[in-house]
PDB file of C-alpha atoms in Angstrom:
ATOM      1  CA  MET A   1      44.624  36.725  60.616  1.00 93.00           C
ATOM      2  CA  ASP A   2      42.826  37.387  57.515  1.00 97.00           C
ATOM      3  CA  LEU A   3      43.442  34.833  54.736  1.00 98.00           C
ATOM      4  CA  THR A   4      41.232  34.124  51.857  1.00 97.00           C
ATOM      5  CA  SER A   5      41.137  30.850  50.035  1.00 97.00           C
ATOM      6  CA  LEU A   6      40.119  29.771  46.597  1.00 96.00           C
ATOM      7  CA  HIS A   7      40.163  26.197  45.133  1.00 93.00           C
ATOM      8  CA  GLU A   8      40.436  25.288  41.587  1.00 86.00           C
ATOM      9  CA  GLU A   9      40.896  21.433  40.803  1.00 82.00           C
ATOM     10  CA  ASN A  10      44.040  20.223  42.716  1.00 90.00           C
ATOM     11  CA  ILE A  11      45.287  23.643  43.501  1.00 96.00           C
ATOM     12  CA  GLN A  12      44.336  25.838  46.662  1.00 97.00           C
ATOM     13  CA  VAL A  13      45.247  29.439  46.518  1.00 98.00           C
ATOM     14  CA  ILE A  14      45.567  31.272  50.094  1.00 98.00           C
ATOM     15  CA  THR A  15      45.828  34.851  49.846  1.00 98.00           C
ATOM     16  CA  VAL A  16      47.262  36.923  53.057  1.00 98.00           C
ATOM     17  CA  GLN A  17      45.057  39.895  53.239  1.00 98.00           C
ATOM     18  CA  GLU A  18      47.317  41.798  55.603  1.00 97.00           C
ATOM     19  CA  GLN A  19      50.495  43.759  55.150  1.00 97.00           C
ATOM     20  CA  ARG A  20      52.513  41.922  57.883  1.00 97.00           C
ATOM     21  CA  ILE A  21      53.319  38.256  58.897  1.00 98.00           C
ATOM     22  CA  ASP A  22      55.088  39.366  62.144  1.00 97.00           C
ATOM     23  CA  ALA A  23      55.547  38.011  65.660  1.00 95.00           C
ATOM     24  CA  ALA A  24      52.084  39.481  66.584  1.00 94.00           C
ATOM     25  CA  VAL A  25      50.201  37.310  64.195  1.00 96.00           C
ATOM     26  CA  ALA A  26      52.677  34.226  63.644  1.00 96.00           C
ATOM     27  CA  LEU A  27      50.511  31.866  65.741  1.00 96.00           C
ATOM     28  CA  ALA A  28      47.327  33.082  64.268  1.00 97.00           C
ATOM     29  CA  PHE A  29      48.865  32.565  60.749  1.00 98.00           C
ATOM     30  CA  LYS A  30      49.912  28.952  61.632  1.00 97.00           C
ATOM     31  CA  ASP A  31      46.433  28.138  63.092  1.00 97.00           C
ATOM     32  CA  ARG A  32      44.577  29.698  60.155  1.00 98.00           C
ATOM     33  CA  MET A  33      46.742  27.934  57.636  1.00 98.00           C
ATOM     34  CA  ARG A  34      46.087  24.668  59.217  1.00 97.00           C
ATOM     35  CA  GLU A  35      42.397  25.078  59.309  1.00 97.00           C
ATOM     36  CA  LEU A  36      42.096  26.360  55.729  1.00 97.00           C
ATOM     37  CA  THR A  37      44.343  23.385  54.341  1.00 96.00           C
ATOM     38  CA  GLU A  38      42.780  20.803  56.033  1.00 94.00           C
ATOM     39  CA  GLY A  39      41.940  17.800  53.727  1.00 86.00           C
ATOM     40  CA  GLY A  40      42.266  20.106  50.736  1.00 84.00           C
ATOM     41  CA  ALA A  41      44.251  20.172  47.601  1.00 92.00           C
ATOM     42  CA  ARG A  42      47.700  18.589  47.064  1.00 94.00           C
ATOM     43  CA  THR A  43      49.272  21.849  46.224  1.00 97.00           C
ATOM     44  CA  VAL A  44      48.687  25.026  48.129  1.00 98.00           C
ATOM     45  CA  VAL A  45      49.851  28.701  46.640  1.00 98.00           C
ATOM     46  CA  LEU A  46      50.372  31.103  49.208  1.00 98.00           C
ATOM     47  CA  ASP A  47      49.890  34.409  47.841  1.00 98.00           C
ATOM     48  CA  LEU A  48      52.091  37.288  49.617  1.00 98.00           C
ATOM     49  CA  ASP A  49      51.245  39.795  47.306  1.00 98.00           C
ATOM     50  CA  HIS A  50      49.829  42.249  49.950  1.00 98.00           C
ATOM     51  CA  VAL A  51      52.544  41.417  52.492  1.00 98.00           C
ATOM     52  CA  SER A  52      55.096  44.147  52.671  1.00 97.00           C
ATOM     53  CA  PHE A  53      56.749  43.018  55.832  1.00 98.00           C
ATOM     54  CA  ILE A  54      57.898  39.700  57.446  1.00 98.00           C
ATOM     55  CA  ASP A  55      60.026  38.933  60.270  1.00 97.00           C
ATOM     56  CA  SER A  56      61.678  35.691  61.378  1.00 96.00           C
ATOM     57  CA  SER A  57      58.658  34.680  63.374  1.00 97.00           C
ATOM     58  CA  GLY A  58      56.627  35.069  60.186  1.00 98.00           C
ATOM     59  CA  LEU A  59      59.322  33.200  58.164  1.00 98.00           C
ATOM     60  CA  GLY A  60      59.057  30.399  60.808  1.00 97.00           C
ATOM     61  CA  ALA A  61      55.279  30.281  60.638  1.00 98.00           C
ATOM     62  CA  ILE A  62      55.401  29.854  56.967  1.00 98.00           C
ATOM     63  CA  VAL A  63      58.067  26.927  57.341  1.00 97.00           C
ATOM     64  CA  ALA A  64      55.777  25.405  59.828  1.00 97.00           C
ATOM     65  CA  ALA A  65      52.913  25.533  57.335  1.00 97.00           C
ATOM     66  CA  MET A  66      54.794  23.823  54.705  1.00 96.00           C
ATOM     67  CA  LYS A  67      55.959  21.123  57.121  1.00 96.00           C
ATOM     68  CA  ASN A  68      52.421  20.605  58.217  1.00 95.00           C
ATOM     69  CA  LEU A  69      51.457  19.776  54.599  1.00 95.00           C
ATOM     70  CA  SER A  70      54.439  17.533  53.946  1.00 91.00           C
ATOM     71  CA  PRO A  71      55.157  14.882  52.886  1.00 91.00           C
ATOM     72  CA  ASP A  72      52.121  14.264  50.711  1.00 93.00           C
ATOM     73  CA  ARG A  73      51.126  17.938  49.805  1.00 95.00           C
ATOM     74  CA  ARG A  74      53.302  21.013  48.999  1.00 95.00           C
ATOM     75  CA  LEU A  75      53.336  24.608  49.751  1.00 97.00           C
ATOM     76  CA  VAL A  76      54.565  27.153  47.046  1.00 97.00           C
ATOM     77  CA  LEU A  77      54.760  30.910  47.374  1.00 98.00           C
ATOM     78  CA  ALA A  78      53.676  33.632  44.964  1.00 98.00           C
ATOM     79  CA  GLY A  79      53.857  37.419  44.718  1.00 98.00           C
ATOM     80  CA  LEU A  80      56.746  38.122  47.174  1.00 98.00           C
ATOM     81  CA  THR A  81      57.467  41.749  47.363  1.00 97.00           C
ATOM     82  CA  VAL A  82      61.077  42.960  47.629  1.00 96.00           C
ATOM     83  CA  ALA A  83      61.171  43.156  51.408  1.00 96.00           C
ATOM     84  CA  VAL A  84      59.698  39.586  51.808  1.00 98.00           C
ATOM     85  CA  GLU A  85      61.895  38.037  49.204  1.00 97.00           C
ATOM     86  CA  LYS A  86      65.016  39.516  50.948  1.00 97.00           C
ATOM     87  CA  VAL A  87      64.241  37.705  54.232  1.00 97.00           C
ATOM     88  CA  PHE A  88      63.826  34.436  52.217  1.00 97.00           C
ATOM     89  CA  ARG A  89      67.145  35.014  50.263  1.00 96.00           C
ATOM     90  CA  LEU A  90      69.077  36.013  53.316  1.00 96.00           C
ATOM     91  CA  THR A  91      68.050  33.064  55.405  1.00 95.00           C
ATOM     92  CA  ARG A  92      68.364  30.803  52.076  1.00 94.00           C
ATOM     93  CA  MET A  93      64.809  29.730  52.633  1.00 95.00           C
ATOM     94  CA  ASP A  94      64.473  30.620  48.973  1.00 95.00           C
ATOM     95  CA  SER A  95      66.103  27.393  48.029  1.00 94.00           C
ATOM     96  CA  VAL A  96      63.502  25.478  49.987  1.00 93.00           C
ATOM     97  CA  PHE A  97      60.239  26.803  48.684  1.00 94.00           C
ATOM     98  CA  GLY A  98      59.101  26.941  45.059  1.00 94.00           C
ATOM     99  CA  LEU A  99      58.767  30.558  44.220  1.00 97.00           C
ATOM    100  CA  TYR A 100      56.610  32.287  41.633  1.00 97.00           C
ATOM    101  CA  SER A 101      56.323  36.051  40.774  1.00 96.00           C
ATOM    102  CA  THR A 102      52.518  36.124  40.808  1.00 98.00           C
ATOM    103  CA  VAL A 103      49.789  33.490  41.387  1.00 97.00           C
ATOM    104  CA  ASP A 104      48.858  33.327  37.779  1.00 96.00           C
ATOM    105  CA  ASP A 105      52.607  32.236  37.062  1.00 97.00           C
ATOM    106  CA  ALA A 106      52.356  29.580  39.805  1.00 97.00           C
ATOM    107  CA  LEU A 107      49.071  28.579  38.528  1.00 96.00           C
ATOM    108  CA  LYS A 108      50.445  28.039  34.949  1.00 95.00           C
ATOM    109  CA  ALA A 109      53.350  26.120  35.928  1.00 95.00           C
ATOM    110  CA  LEU A 110      51.568  23.880  38.456  1.00 94.00           C
ATOM    111  CA  ARG A 111      48.619  23.057  36.068  1.00 89.00           C
ATOM    112  CA  GLY A 112      51.378  21.578  33.784  1.00 72.00           C
TER     113      GLY A 112
ATOM    114  CA  MET B   1      55.929  57.864  72.595  1.00 66.00           C
ATOM    115  CA  THR B   2      58.583  59.884  71.029  1.00 73.00           C
ATOM    116  CA  GLU B   3      60.821  62.332  72.840  1.00 69.00           C
ATOM    117  CA  LYS B   4      63.621  64.500  71.401  1.00 65.00           C
ATOM    118  CA  SER B   5      66.869  62.902  72.525  1.00 59.00           C
ATOM    119  CA  GLU B   6      69.460  65.386  73.696  1.00 54.00           C
ATOM    120  CA  SER B   7      72.459  63.593  72.675  1.00 54.00           C
ATOM    121  CA  GLY B   8      70.846  62.024  69.540  1.00 70.00           C
ATOM    122  CA  PHE B   9      68.120  61.885  67.095  1.00 83.00           C
ATOM    123  CA  PHE B  10      64.953  60.557  68.780  1.00 87.00           C
ATOM    124  CA  ASP B  11      63.982  58.423  71.677  1.00 90.00           C
ATOM    125  CA  VAL B  12      61.064  55.961  71.483  1.00 90.00           C
ATOM    126  CA  ARG B  13      59.729  54.045  74.632  1.00 88.00           C
ATOM    127  CA  ILE B  14      57.275  51.115  74.608  1.00 85.00           C
ATOM    128  CA  SER B  15      55.931  48.352  76.866  1.00 82.00           C
ATOM    129  CA  ASP B  16      56.913  44.796  76.644  1.00 74.00           C
ATOM    130  CA  ALA B  17      54.191  43.464  74.516  1.00 79.00           C
ATOM    131  CA  THR B  18      54.348  42.000  70.977  1.00 77.00           C
ATOM    132  CA  LEU B  19      51.703  44.368  69.503  1.00 81.00           C
ATOM    133  CA  ALA B  20      53.741  47.166  70.906  1.00 90.00           C
ATOM    134  CA  VAL B  21      56.650  46.250  68.763  1.00 93.00           C
ATOM    135  CA  ARG B  22      54.503  47.128  65.861  1.00 94.00           C
ATOM    136  CA  ASP B  23      53.762  50.581  67.432  1.00 93.00           C
ATOM    137  CA  ALA B  24      57.421  51.175  68.115  1.00 94.00           C
ATOM    138  CA  LEU B  25      58.494  50.244  64.535  1.00 96.00           C
ATOM    139  CA  ARG B  26      55.794  52.591  63.164  1.00 96.00           C
ATOM    140  CA  GLU B  27      56.918  55.331  65.385  1.00 96.00           C
ATOM    141  CA  VAL B  28      60.731  54.701  64.628  1.00 96.00           C
ATOM    142  CA  LEU B  29      59.942  54.681  60.814  1.00 97.00           C
ATOM    143  CA  ALA B  30      57.892  58.074  61.195  1.00 97.00           C
ATOM    144  CA  ASN B  31      60.764  59.704  62.947  1.00 96.00           C
ATOM    145  CA  LEU B  32      63.215  58.668  60.080  1.00 96.00           C
ATOM    146  CA  GLN B  33      60.913  60.000  57.378  1.00 95.00           C
ATOM    147  CA  PRO B  34      62.928  63.317  57.166  1.00 94.00           C
ATOM    148  CA  LEU B  35      66.057  61.307  56.035  1.00 94.00           C
ATOM    149  CA  ALA B  36      64.430  60.338  52.886  1.00 94.00           C
ATOM    150  CA  LEU B  37      66.032  56.831  53.097  1.00 96.00           C
ATOM    151  CA  SER B  38      65.394  54.355  50.392  1.00 95.00           C
ATOM    152  CA  ASP B  39      62.868  51.462  50.578  1.00 95.00           C
ATOM    153  CA  ASP B  40      65.645  49.060  51.042  1.00 95.00           C
ATOM    154  CA  GLU B  41      67.156  51.054  53.962  1.00 96.00           C
ATOM    155  CA  VAL B  42      63.944  51.599  55.645  1.00 96.00           C
ATOM    156  CA  GLY B  43      63.211  47.779  55.212  1.00 96.00           C
ATOM    157  CA  THR B  44      66.531  46.832  56.738  1.00 97.00           C
ATOM    158  CA  ILE B  45      66.140  49.180  59.855  1.00 98.00           C
ATOM    159  CA  GLU B  46      62.571  47.707  60.277  1.00 98.00           C
ATOM    160  CA  LEU B  47      63.667  44.184  60.255  1.00 98.00           C
ATOM    161  CA  VAL B  48      66.663  44.638  62.499  1.00 98.00           C
ATOM    162  CA  LEU B  49      64.649  46.483  65.137  1.00 98.00           C
ATOM    163  CA  ALA B  50      61.793  44.060  64.856  1.00 97.00           C
ATOM    164  CA  GLU B  51      64.206  41.084  65.546  1.00 97.00           C
ATOM    165  CA  ALA B  52      65.935  42.706  68.493  1.00 97.00           C
ATOM    166  CA  LEU B  53      62.620  44.065  69.903  1.00 96.00           C
ATOM    167  CA  ASN B  54      60.858  40.667  69.578  1.00 94.00           C
ATOM    168  CA  ASN B  55      63.929  38.863  71.105  1.00 93.00           C
ATOM    169  CA  ILE B  56      63.429  41.254  74.134  1.00 93.00           C
ATOM    170  CA  VAL B  57      59.671  40.849  74.306  1.00 91.00           C
ATOM    171  CA  GLU B  58      60.027  37.112  74.120  1.00 89.00           C
ATOM    172  CA  HIS B  59      63.077  36.401  76.147  1.00 88.00           C
ATOM    173  CA  ALA B  60      63.979  39.310  78.415  1.00 90.00           C
ATOM    174  CA  PHE B  61      60.258  39.610  79.486  1.00 88.00           C
ATOM    175  CA  GLY B  62      58.746  36.480  78.484  1.00 81.00           C
ATOM    176  CA  ALA B  63      59.258  34.426  81.617  1.00 73.00           C
ATOM    177  CA  ASP B  64      57.239  36.636  84.143  1.00 69.00           C
ATOM    178  CA  ASP B  65      54.235  39.008  84.101  1.00 67.00           C
ATOM    179  CA  LYS B  66      56.340  41.832  85.482  1.00 72.00           C
ATOM    180  CA  PRO B  67      55.604  44.941  83.169  1.00 78.00           C
ATOM    181  CA  GLY B  68      58.672  46.144  81.452  1.00 86.00           C
ATOM    182  CA  GLU B  69      59.837  49.114  79.408  1.00 90.00           C
ATOM    183  CA  ILE B  70      62.088  49.189  76.344  1.00 94.00           C
ATOM    184  CA  ARG B  71      63.735  52.225  75.085  1.00 95.00           C
ATOM    185  CA  ILE B  72      64.907  52.828  71.677  1.00 96.00           C
ATOM    186  CA  ARG B  73      67.443  55.620  71.347  1.00 96.00           C
ATOM    187  CA  CYS B  74      68.617  56.549  67.756  1.00 96.00           C
ATOM    188  CA  SER B  75      71.443  58.902  66.837  1.00 95.00           C
ATOM    189  CA  ARG B  76      72.604  60.070  63.505  1.00 93.00           C
ATOM    190  CA  ARG B  77      76.215  59.900  62.573  1.00 93.00           C
ATOM    191  CA  LYS B  78      78.189  60.096  59.383  1.00 91.00           C
ATOM    192  CA  ASP B  79      78.653  56.232  59.250  1.00 94.00           C
ATOM    193  CA  GLY B  80      74.817  55.601  59.697  1.00 95.00           C
ATOM    194  CA  LEU B  81      72.186  55.286  62.201  1.00 97.00           C
ATOM    195  CA  HIS B  82      73.206  54.049  65.543  1.00 97.00           C
ATOM    196  CA  PHE B  83      70.592  52.375  67.823  1.00 98.00           C
ATOM    197  CA  ALA B  84      70.694  51.920  71.422  1.00 98.00           C
ATOM    198  CA  ILE B  85      68.099  49.551  72.557  1.00 97.00           C
ATOM    199  CA  ILE B  86      67.644  49.355  76.499  1.00 97.00           C
ATOM    200  CA  ASP B  87      65.334  47.286  78.446  1.00 95.00           C
ATOM    201  CA  ASP B  88      64.848  46.306  82.058  1.00 93.00           C
ATOM    202  CA  GLY B  89      64.352  42.580  81.589  1.00 93.00           C
ATOM    203  CA  LEU B  90      66.337  39.431  82.142  1.00 93.00           C
ATOM    204  CA  ALA B  91      69.971  39.433  81.028  1.00 94.00           C
ATOM    205  CA  MET B  92      71.207  37.489  77.948  1.00 93.00           C
ATOM    206  CA  PRO B  93      72.211  33.975  78.652  1.00 90.00           C
ATOM    207  CA  ASP B  94      76.097  34.179  79.540  1.00 89.00           C
ATOM    208  CA  ASN B  95      75.828  38.020  79.070  1.00 88.00           C
ATOM    209  CA  LYS B  96      76.357  37.850  75.334  1.00 88.00           C
ATOM    210  CA  THR B  97      74.279  37.780  72.205  1.00 88.00           C
ATOM    211  CA  PRO B  98      73.385  34.451  70.578  1.00 85.00           C
ATOM    212  CA  GLN B  99      75.294  32.615  67.896  1.00 73.00           C
ATOM    213  CA  ALA B 100      74.976  34.574  64.467  1.00 79.00           C
ATOM    214  CA  SER B 101      75.255  31.556  62.210  1.00 85.00           C
ATOM    215  CA  ALA B 102      72.756  30.675  59.672  1.00 83.00           C
ATOM    216  CA  PRO B 103      70.397  27.980  60.429  1.00 84.00           C
ATOM    217  CA  ASP B 104      70.844  24.948  58.044  1.00 89.00           C
ATOM    218  CA  VAL B 105      68.408  24.474  55.425  1.00 90.00           C
ATOM    219  CA  ASN B 106      70.055  21.650  53.510  1.00 90.00           C
ATOM    220  CA  VAL B 107      68.050  19.264  55.659  1.00 93.00           C
ATOM    221  CA  LYS B 108      65.016  17.012  55.156  1.00 92.00           C
ATOM    222  CA  MET B 109      61.752  18.942  55.113  1.00 88.00           C
ATOM    223  CA  THR B 110      60.608  17.811  58.495  1.00 89.00           C
ATOM    224  CA  ALA B 111      64.053  18.948  60.095  1.00 92.00           C
ATOM    225  CA  LEU B 112      63.758  22.487  58.709  1.00 92.00           C
ATOM    226  CA  PRO B 113      64.342  25.374  61.303  1.00 91.00           C
ATOM    227  CA  GLU B 114      61.250  27.142  62.305  1.00 92.00           C
ATOM    228  CA  GLY B 115      63.354  29.770  64.480  1.00 89.00           C
ATOM    229  CA  GLY B 116      66.873  30.926  65.045  1.00 87.00           C
ATOM    230  CA  PHE B 117      66.759  33.301  62.136  1.00 94.00           C
ATOM    231  CA  GLY B 118      66.507  36.404  64.314  1.00 95.00           C
ATOM    232  CA  TRP B 119      70.029  37.013  65.511  1.00 95.00           C
ATOM    233  CA  PHE B 120      71.345  35.720  61.946  1.00 96.00           C
ATOM    234  CA  LEU B 121      69.450  38.558  60.312  1.00 97.00           C
ATOM    235  CA  ILE B 122      70.531  41.262  62.827  1.00 97.00           C
ATOM    236  CA  HIS B 123      74.192  40.186  62.418  1.00 96.00           C
ATOM    237  CA  THR B 124      73.614  40.122  58.732  1.00 96.00           C
ATOM    238  CA  LEU B 125      72.064  43.653  58.379  1.00 97.00           C
ATOM    239  CA  ALA B 126      73.626  45.543  61.038  1.00 97.00           C
ATOM    240  CA  THR B 127      77.153  46.290  62.351  1.00 96.00           C
ATOM    241  CA  ASP B 128      79.074  47.212  65.458  1.00 96.00           C
ATOM    242  CA  ILE B 129      76.618  44.965  67.589  1.00 96.00           C
ATOM    243  CA  ARG B 130      77.419  45.390  71.175  1.00 96.00           C
ATOM    244  CA  TYR B 131      75.602  43.967  74.188  1.00 96.00           C
ATOM    245  CA  ALA B 132      76.334  44.829  77.896  1.00 96.00           C
ATOM    246  CA  ARG B 133      74.497  44.232  81.190  1.00 96.00           C
ATOM    247  CA  VAL B 134      74.507  47.585  83.127  1.00 96.00           C
ATOM    248  CA  GLY B 135      73.008  47.115  86.540  1.00 96.00           C
ATOM    249  CA  GLN B 136      69.485  45.746  86.006  1.00 94.00           C
ATOM    250  CA  THR B 137      69.257  46.724  82.233  1.00 96.00           C
ATOM    251  CA  ASN B 138      70.212  45.425  78.971  1.00 96.00           C
ATOM    252  CA  HIS B 139      72.102  47.551  76.439  1.00 97.00           C
ATOM    253  CA  LEU B 140      72.086  46.539  72.937  1.00 98.00           C
ATOM    254  CA  ASN B 141      73.975  48.770  70.488  1.00 98.00           C
ATOM    255  CA  LEU B 142      74.191  48.402  66.850  1.00 98.00           C
ATOM    256  CA  ARG B 143      74.593  50.487  63.745  1.00 98.00           C
ATOM    257  CA  VAL B 144      72.765  50.474  60.323  1.00 97.00           C
ATOM    258  CA  THR B 145      74.718  51.939  57.483  1.00 95.00           C
ATOM    259  CA  CYS B 146      72.462  54.204  55.555  1.00 87.00           C
ATOM    260  CA  GLY B 147      71.719  57.682  54.120  1.00 68.00           C
ATOM    261  CA  GLY B 148      74.810  57.661  51.775  1.00 56.00           C
TER     262      GLY B 148
END
């Protein structure tokens, strides 16, 4: 699972460099997220700009990643494409995550 | 592998592996290209079929290593695309599709559901959902409204 990570002060930005978070990669995604976020920033921004398809397994993996960071740290999402946003909306998971249209928007808001 | 279906539109066969689901979806979408569906319609079909196929791979075939086959048959009618998904894996529990209710997200973070969205999405995005056990095979029929 190709994820890249950048740190800036108290924020870590993880970018998914693949087009799909589906059943085939859900476990790998969860594992890689755990490795990348270990002992890191309080806030993690997950950049989904390159992701054009997500299924319920992928959604579950993102929820798992957020739970893994809680309660002291949090995961917010940025750059949701139309199809990805739809899955979050239909399952009402859009009410659980902080959502930002772009990573820049997220950083601006989170830097305060 | 795609075949021209006699009664329908097309017929795709895959093995029972998670990665085969990706191939199947790619093949189905390629077959649908001539219909010039909207991105939203294509997204809906891809998601519904992904959920149905993932369930089959995980539950109908997940328990043993016996190789299985899944067929996706598509026919085109005035009221949309009709999909029949047929596999020779284990039957659904109680011979019916699982509950379609939405997982509760108004809970503490630690209690948030990580699964159970699949059938909810299928029921939300597709209609005329019917399941039957026929001999040693599962038949899941559903319809996606599209094409205008």
